[in-house]
XYZ file of C-alpha atoms in Angstrom:
433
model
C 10.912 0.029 -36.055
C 12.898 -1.141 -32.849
C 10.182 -0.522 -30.020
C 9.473 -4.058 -28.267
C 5.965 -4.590 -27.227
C 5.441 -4.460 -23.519
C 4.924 -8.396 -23.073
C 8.306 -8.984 -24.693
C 9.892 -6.379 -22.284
C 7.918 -7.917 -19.263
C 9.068 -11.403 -20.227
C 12.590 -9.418 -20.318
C 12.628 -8.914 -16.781
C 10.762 -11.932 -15.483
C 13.264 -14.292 -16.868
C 16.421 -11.831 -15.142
C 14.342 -11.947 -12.020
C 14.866 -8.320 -11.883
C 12.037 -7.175 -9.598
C 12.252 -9.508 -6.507
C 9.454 -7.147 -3.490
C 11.813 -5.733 -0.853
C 15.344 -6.216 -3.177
C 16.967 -3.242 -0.907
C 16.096 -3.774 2.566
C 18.921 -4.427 4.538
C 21.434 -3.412 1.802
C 24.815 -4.711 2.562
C 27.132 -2.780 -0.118
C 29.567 -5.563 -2.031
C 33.528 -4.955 -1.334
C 33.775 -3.817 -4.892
C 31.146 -1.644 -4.148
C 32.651 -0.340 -1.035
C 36.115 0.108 -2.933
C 34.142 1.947 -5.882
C 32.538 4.089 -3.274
C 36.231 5.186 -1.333
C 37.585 5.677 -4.898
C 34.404 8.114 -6.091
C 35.027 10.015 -2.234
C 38.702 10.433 -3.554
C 38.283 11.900 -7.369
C 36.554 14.849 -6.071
C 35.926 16.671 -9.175
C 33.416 15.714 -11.709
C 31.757 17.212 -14.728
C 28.569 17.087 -15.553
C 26.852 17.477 -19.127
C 23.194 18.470 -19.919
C 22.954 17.501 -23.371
C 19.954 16.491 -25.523
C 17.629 17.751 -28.559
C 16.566 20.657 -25.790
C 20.380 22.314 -26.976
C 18.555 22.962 -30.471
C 16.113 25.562 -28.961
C 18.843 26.756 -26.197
C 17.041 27.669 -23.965
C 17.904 24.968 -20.926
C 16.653 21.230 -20.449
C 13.011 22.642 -19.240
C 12.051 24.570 -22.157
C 9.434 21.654 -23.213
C 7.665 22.776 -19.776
C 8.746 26.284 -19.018
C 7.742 26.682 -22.596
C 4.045 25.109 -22.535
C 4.991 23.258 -25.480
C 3.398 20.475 -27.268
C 5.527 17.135 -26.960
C 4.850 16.271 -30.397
C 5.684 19.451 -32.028
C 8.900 19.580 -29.517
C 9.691 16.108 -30.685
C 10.242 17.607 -34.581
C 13.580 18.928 -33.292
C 14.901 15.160 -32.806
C 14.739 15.200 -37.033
C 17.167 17.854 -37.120
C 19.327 17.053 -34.285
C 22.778 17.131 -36.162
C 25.748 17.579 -33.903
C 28.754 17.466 -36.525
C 31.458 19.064 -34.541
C 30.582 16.314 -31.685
C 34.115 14.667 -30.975
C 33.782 12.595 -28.072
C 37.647 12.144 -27.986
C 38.070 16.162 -27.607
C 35.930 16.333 -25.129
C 37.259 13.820 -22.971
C 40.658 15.224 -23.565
C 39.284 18.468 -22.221
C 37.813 16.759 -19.086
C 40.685 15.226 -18.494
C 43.441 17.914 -18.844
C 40.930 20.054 -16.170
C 41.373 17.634 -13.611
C 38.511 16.091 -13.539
C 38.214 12.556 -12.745
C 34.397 11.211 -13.708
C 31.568 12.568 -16.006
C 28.215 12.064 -15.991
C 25.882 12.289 -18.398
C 22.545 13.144 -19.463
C 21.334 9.481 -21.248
C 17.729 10.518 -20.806
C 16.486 13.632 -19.406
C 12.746 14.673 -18.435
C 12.114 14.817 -22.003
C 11.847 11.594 -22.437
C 14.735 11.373 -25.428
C 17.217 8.829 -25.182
C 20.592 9.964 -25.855
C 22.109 6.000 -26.729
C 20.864 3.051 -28.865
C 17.982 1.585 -27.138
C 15.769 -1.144 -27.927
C 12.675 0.116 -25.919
C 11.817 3.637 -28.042
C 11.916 5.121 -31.284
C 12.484 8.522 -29.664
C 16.103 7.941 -29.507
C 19.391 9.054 -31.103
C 19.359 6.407 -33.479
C 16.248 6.292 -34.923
C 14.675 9.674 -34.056
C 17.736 11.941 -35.604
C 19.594 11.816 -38.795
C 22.697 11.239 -36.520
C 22.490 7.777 -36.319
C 25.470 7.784 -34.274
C 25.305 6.221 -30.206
C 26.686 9.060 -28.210
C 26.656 7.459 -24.989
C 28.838 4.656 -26.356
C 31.335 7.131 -27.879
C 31.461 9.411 -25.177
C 31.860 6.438 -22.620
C 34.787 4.880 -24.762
C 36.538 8.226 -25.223
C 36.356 8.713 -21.637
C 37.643 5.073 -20.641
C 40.561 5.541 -22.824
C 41.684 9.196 -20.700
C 41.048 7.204 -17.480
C 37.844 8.944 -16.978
C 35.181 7.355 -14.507
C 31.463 7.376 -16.214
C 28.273 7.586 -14.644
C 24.675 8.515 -16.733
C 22.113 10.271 -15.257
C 18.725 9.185 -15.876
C 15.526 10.721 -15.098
C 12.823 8.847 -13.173
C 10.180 11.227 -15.087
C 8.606 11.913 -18.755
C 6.956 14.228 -19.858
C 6.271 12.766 -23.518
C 5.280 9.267 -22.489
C 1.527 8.533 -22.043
C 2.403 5.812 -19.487
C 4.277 8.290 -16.787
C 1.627 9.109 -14.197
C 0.955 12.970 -14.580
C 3.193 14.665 -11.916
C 3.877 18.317 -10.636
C 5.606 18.978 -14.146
C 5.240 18.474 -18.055
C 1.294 18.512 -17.687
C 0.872 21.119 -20.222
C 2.580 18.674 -23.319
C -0.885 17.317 -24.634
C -0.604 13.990 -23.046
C -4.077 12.146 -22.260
C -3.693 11.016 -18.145
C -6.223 8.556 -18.954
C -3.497 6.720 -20.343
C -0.931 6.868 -17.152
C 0.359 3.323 -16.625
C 3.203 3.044 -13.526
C 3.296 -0.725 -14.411
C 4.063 -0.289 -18.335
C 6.649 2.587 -17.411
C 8.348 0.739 -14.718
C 9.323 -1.927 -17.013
C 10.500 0.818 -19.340
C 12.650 2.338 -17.020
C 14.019 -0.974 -15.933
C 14.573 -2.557 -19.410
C 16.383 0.863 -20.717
C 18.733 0.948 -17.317
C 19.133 -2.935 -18.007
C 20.506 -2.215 -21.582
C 22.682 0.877 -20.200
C 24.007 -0.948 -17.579
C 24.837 -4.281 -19.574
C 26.014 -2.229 -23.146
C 27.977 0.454 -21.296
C 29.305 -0.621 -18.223
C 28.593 2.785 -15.914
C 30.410 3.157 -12.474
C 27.464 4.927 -11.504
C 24.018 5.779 -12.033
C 22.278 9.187 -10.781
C 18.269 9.241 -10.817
C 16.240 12.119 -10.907
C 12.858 13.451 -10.389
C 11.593 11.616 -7.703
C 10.331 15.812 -6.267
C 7.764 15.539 -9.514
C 5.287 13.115 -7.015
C 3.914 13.548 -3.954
C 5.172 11.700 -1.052
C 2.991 8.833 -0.992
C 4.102 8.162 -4.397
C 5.318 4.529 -4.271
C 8.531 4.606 -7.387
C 9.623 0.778 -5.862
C 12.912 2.017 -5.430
C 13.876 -0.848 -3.610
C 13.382 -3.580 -6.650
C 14.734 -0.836 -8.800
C 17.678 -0.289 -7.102
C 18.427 -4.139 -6.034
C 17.715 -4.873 -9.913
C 21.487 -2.539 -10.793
C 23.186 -4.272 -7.921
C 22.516 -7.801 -8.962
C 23.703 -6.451 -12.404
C 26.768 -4.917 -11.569
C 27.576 -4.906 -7.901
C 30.247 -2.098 -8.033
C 27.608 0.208 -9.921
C 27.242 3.362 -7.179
C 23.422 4.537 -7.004
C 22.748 8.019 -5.990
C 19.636 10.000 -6.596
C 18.769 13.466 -6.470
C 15.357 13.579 -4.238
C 16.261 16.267 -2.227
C 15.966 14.066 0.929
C 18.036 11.897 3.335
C 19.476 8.908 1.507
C 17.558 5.292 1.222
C 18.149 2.137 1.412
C 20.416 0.648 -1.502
C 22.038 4.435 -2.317
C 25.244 4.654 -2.161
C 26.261 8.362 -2.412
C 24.638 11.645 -1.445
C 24.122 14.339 -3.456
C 22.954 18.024 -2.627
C 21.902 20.237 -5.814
C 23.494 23.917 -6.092
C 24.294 24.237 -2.283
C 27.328 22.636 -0.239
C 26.763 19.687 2.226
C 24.513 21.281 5.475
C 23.770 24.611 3.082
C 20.708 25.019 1.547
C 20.714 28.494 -0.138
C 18.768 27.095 -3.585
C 16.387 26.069 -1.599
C 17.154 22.531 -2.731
C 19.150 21.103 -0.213
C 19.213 21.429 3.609
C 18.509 17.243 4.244
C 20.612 16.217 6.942
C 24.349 14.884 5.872
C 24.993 11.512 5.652
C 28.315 9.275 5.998
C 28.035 8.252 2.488
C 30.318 9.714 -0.446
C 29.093 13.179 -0.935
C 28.580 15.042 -4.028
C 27.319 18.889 -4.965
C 26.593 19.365 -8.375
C 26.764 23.021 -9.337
C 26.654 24.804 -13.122
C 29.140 27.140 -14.433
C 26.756 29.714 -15.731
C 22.624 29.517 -14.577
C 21.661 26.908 -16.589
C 22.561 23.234 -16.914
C 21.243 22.749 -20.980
C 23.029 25.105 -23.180
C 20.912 28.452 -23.071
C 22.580 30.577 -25.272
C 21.374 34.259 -23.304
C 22.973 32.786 -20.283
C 26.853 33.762 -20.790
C 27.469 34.640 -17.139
C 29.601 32.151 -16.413
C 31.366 32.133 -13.038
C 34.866 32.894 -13.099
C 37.916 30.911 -12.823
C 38.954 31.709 -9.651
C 35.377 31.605 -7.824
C 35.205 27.833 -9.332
C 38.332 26.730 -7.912
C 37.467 28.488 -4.167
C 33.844 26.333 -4.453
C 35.907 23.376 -5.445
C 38.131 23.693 -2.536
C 35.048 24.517 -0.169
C 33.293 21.130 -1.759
C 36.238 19.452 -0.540
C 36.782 20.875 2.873
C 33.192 19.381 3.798
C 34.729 15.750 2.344
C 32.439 16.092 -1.072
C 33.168 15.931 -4.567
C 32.231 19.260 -7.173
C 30.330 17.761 -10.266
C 30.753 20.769 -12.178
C 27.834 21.251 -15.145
C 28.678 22.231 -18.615
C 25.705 22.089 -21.491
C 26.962 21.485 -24.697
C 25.908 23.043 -27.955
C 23.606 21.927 -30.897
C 26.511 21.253 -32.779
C 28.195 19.486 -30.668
C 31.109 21.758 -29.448
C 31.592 22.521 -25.737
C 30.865 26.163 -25.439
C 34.256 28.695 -25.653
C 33.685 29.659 -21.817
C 33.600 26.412 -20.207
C 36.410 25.284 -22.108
C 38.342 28.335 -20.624
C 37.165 27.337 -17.233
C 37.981 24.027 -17.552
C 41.760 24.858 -18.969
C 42.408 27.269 -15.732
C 40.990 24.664 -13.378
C 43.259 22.454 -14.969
C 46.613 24.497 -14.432
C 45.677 24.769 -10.776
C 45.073 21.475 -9.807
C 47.552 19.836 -11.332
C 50.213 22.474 -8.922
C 47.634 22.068 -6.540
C 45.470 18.620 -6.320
C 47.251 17.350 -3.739
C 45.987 18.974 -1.722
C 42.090 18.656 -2.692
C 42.374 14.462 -4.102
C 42.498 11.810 -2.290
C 41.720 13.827 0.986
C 39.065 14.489 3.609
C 37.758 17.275 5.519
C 40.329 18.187 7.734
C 40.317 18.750 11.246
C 38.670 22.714 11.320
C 35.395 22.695 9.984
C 34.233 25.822 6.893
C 35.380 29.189 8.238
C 34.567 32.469 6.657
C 38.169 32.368 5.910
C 38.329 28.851 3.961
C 38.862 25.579 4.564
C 40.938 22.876 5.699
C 41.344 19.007 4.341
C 43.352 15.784 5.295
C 45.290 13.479 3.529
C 47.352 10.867 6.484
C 49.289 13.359 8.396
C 49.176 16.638 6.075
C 46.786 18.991 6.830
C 46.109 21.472 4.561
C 44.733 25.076 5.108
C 42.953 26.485 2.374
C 43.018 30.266 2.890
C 40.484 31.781 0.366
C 39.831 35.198 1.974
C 41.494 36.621 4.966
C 42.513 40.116 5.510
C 45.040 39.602 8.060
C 48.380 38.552 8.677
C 47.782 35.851 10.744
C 45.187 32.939 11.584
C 44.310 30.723 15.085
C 42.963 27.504 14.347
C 41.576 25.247 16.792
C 43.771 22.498 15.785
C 44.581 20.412 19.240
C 46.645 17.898 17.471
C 50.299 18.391 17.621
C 51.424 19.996 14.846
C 55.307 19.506 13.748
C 55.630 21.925 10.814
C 53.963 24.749 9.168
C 54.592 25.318 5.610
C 53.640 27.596 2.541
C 52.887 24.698 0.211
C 53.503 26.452 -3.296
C 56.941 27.128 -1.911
C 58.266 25.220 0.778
C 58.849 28.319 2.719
C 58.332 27.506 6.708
C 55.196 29.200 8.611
C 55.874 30.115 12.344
C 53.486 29.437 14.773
C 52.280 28.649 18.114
C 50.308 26.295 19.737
C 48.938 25.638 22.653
C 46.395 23.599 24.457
C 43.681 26.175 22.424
C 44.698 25.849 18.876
C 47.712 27.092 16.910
C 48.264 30.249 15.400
C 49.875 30.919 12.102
C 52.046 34.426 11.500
C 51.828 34.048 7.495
C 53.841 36.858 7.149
C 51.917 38.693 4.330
C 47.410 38.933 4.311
C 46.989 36.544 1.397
C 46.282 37.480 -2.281
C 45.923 34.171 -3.843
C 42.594 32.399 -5.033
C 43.650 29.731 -2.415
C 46.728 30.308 -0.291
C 47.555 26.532 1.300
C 49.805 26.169 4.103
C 50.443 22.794 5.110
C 50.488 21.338 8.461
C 52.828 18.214 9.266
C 50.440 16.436 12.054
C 52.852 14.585 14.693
């Protein structure tokens, strides 16, 4: 056995001062957090990955509560758990030849299962499955050595542990309320993001679950929070509430809908200055479901990739891995065609911001210094005003070089393109006097 008692992991955190009252208020970000922050705004393209002992029944990351299922008969597939084509090294390759430029991953989801070797459960990768391999450390070293930014989500609910305070979800899993204890899970939570923050050495971490309470719900964000900063100061926080960032966050996330959209029904909080971030699945689900193979097609992935950019936010683009530890065929076919296009193309998408005309049901635009780029994604016409009052030198196709008349005036400029665009994203870039 390698649970601690709940002294030993309050004595833990007493003696790492780790829960100061009020550690957030008046968060001034460190420069290396600031630095970390500009260089997350500039990757723009992420991928996520749902993956846990939920891929055995694939049927998404929910089934244990969309399924009414007992957590101790659900916990049975942890002893079978067996992923032998898992190559952490192929799948970083695969990330990285796509374009991406960060992962993150799923160390413990609403289940409760830790996906790394922690000190603080049994229910864990190591102990609970005949694996008895630490995925989050070979995932996170396979991804260092391709360059690869890493951040781990980790959920801020449980649905197997006694001690989480019965929520909105997972109250159908045969767990006695009687036994809810916020203090004893607090310290969980903090000892287990202690250990994945001091083992593993994330760039960021992304909470969830915070929607599971009602409002008045008190989670101590604040100590929480100011406990990762003291331990790494670069570490970027982010959290996926559905509401305005706090105190001590320092990105903003929107779930399934563009910055200012809320079409899920998830989004619509007001938009921030932080670093923004959608995170979006390829198919419907984000854990591997296997009836779910309509995935969304090459081209319609790039085109929300560009339109993530053109509001200044990054795409962290979900893929949920197999049982068996293979990334499934159509994401890896996804992944290769995003890969050819951005690397012709990621100039004009990295490093920039949103450019100078806002989302048009034409496309976007985005900045980088003095290029401007305009990211035609559907237009039937031959030419295209845009209210650009900047001075602009030169208009060019940027696949090709080939000059762009226009004309400007004190209005905006219009572009005679010469042909109605056919490509998933025709670009023409401005030079910006």
């Amino acid at each position: 056995m390698r649970k601690k008692n709940w002294l030993a992991a309050s004595v833990l955190c007493a003696s790492l001062n780790l829960f100061p009252v009020g550690a957030q208020e008046g968060y001034v970000p460190s420069d290396s957090n600031v630095k970390a922050r500009q260089e997350f705004a500039d990757s723009k393209f992420g991928i996520f990955l749902h993956w846990g002992i939920y891929s055995m029944f694939a049927q998404g990351e929910w089934y244990l509560n969309n399924g009414n299922l007992n957590r101790e008969e659900y916990a049975k597939a942890a002893s079978g758990f067996y992923p032998a084509q898992f190559d952490a090294d192929a799948w970083a390759k695969a990330f990285r030849d796509s374009g991406a430029k960060y992962i993150c991953f799923t160390t413990r989801h609403h289940d409760g299962f830790s996906m790394f070797d922690t000190e603080y459960s049994d229910y864990d990768i190591m102990d609970a499955t005949p694996f008895k391999r630490d995925i989050v450390r070979e995932l996170t070293e396979a991804c260092r050595r391709q360059g690869l930014k890493v951040h781990f989500y980790y959920s801020h609910i449980d649905w197997t542990r006694e001690d989480y305070p019965a929520g909105w979800t997972g109250t159908k899993t045969g767990k006695d309320p009687k036994k809810a204890d916020w203090n004893a899970y607090y310290r969980f939570m903090n000892n287990q993001l202690t250990e994945l923050i001091t083992k593993y050495g994330p760039d960021a971490i992304w909470f969830d679950g915070m929607w599971d309470q009602p409002a008045s719900f008190d989670w101590q964000l604040g100590e929480q929070y100011g406990m990762i900063h003291r331990l790494s100061p670069a570490c970027l926080i982010g959290n996926n509430h559905h509401k305005s960032p706090f105190p001590g966050e320092d990105f903003q996330m929107f779930e399934r809908d563009l910055p200012g959209q809320n079409t899920a029904g998830l989004s619509g909080q007001e938009v921030s200055r932080l670093p923004l971030e959608t995170c979006q699945t390829m198919n419907g689900a984000w854990g591997y479901m296997v009836a779910d193979q309509n995935y969304k097609s090459t081209d319609a992935l790039i085109r929300y990739l560009v339109r993530a950019a053109g509001k200044g936010a990054n795409l962290l683009l979900n893929i949920g891995p197999q049982a068996d530890g293979e990334l499934p065929a159509l994401a890896l076919e996804r992944l290769k065609g995003m890969g050819e296009w951005l690397a012709q193309y990621g100039e004009t998408v990295y490093g920039t911001t949103a450019g100078d005309v806002a989302e048009r049901p034409w496309g976007v635009t985005t900045r980088k210094g003095d290029k401007q780029y305009v990211h035609i994604l559907s237009l039937a016409d031959r030419t295209l005003f845009l209210p650009v009052t900047e001075k602009v030198s030169k208009a060019t196709v940027f696949a090709t070089g080939e000059k762009v008349r226009f004309e400007q005036d004190k209005d905006g400029v219009l572009l005679h393109l010469g042909k109605v665009p056919g490509e998933v994203d025709y670009i023409v870039e401005l030079t910006m006097k």
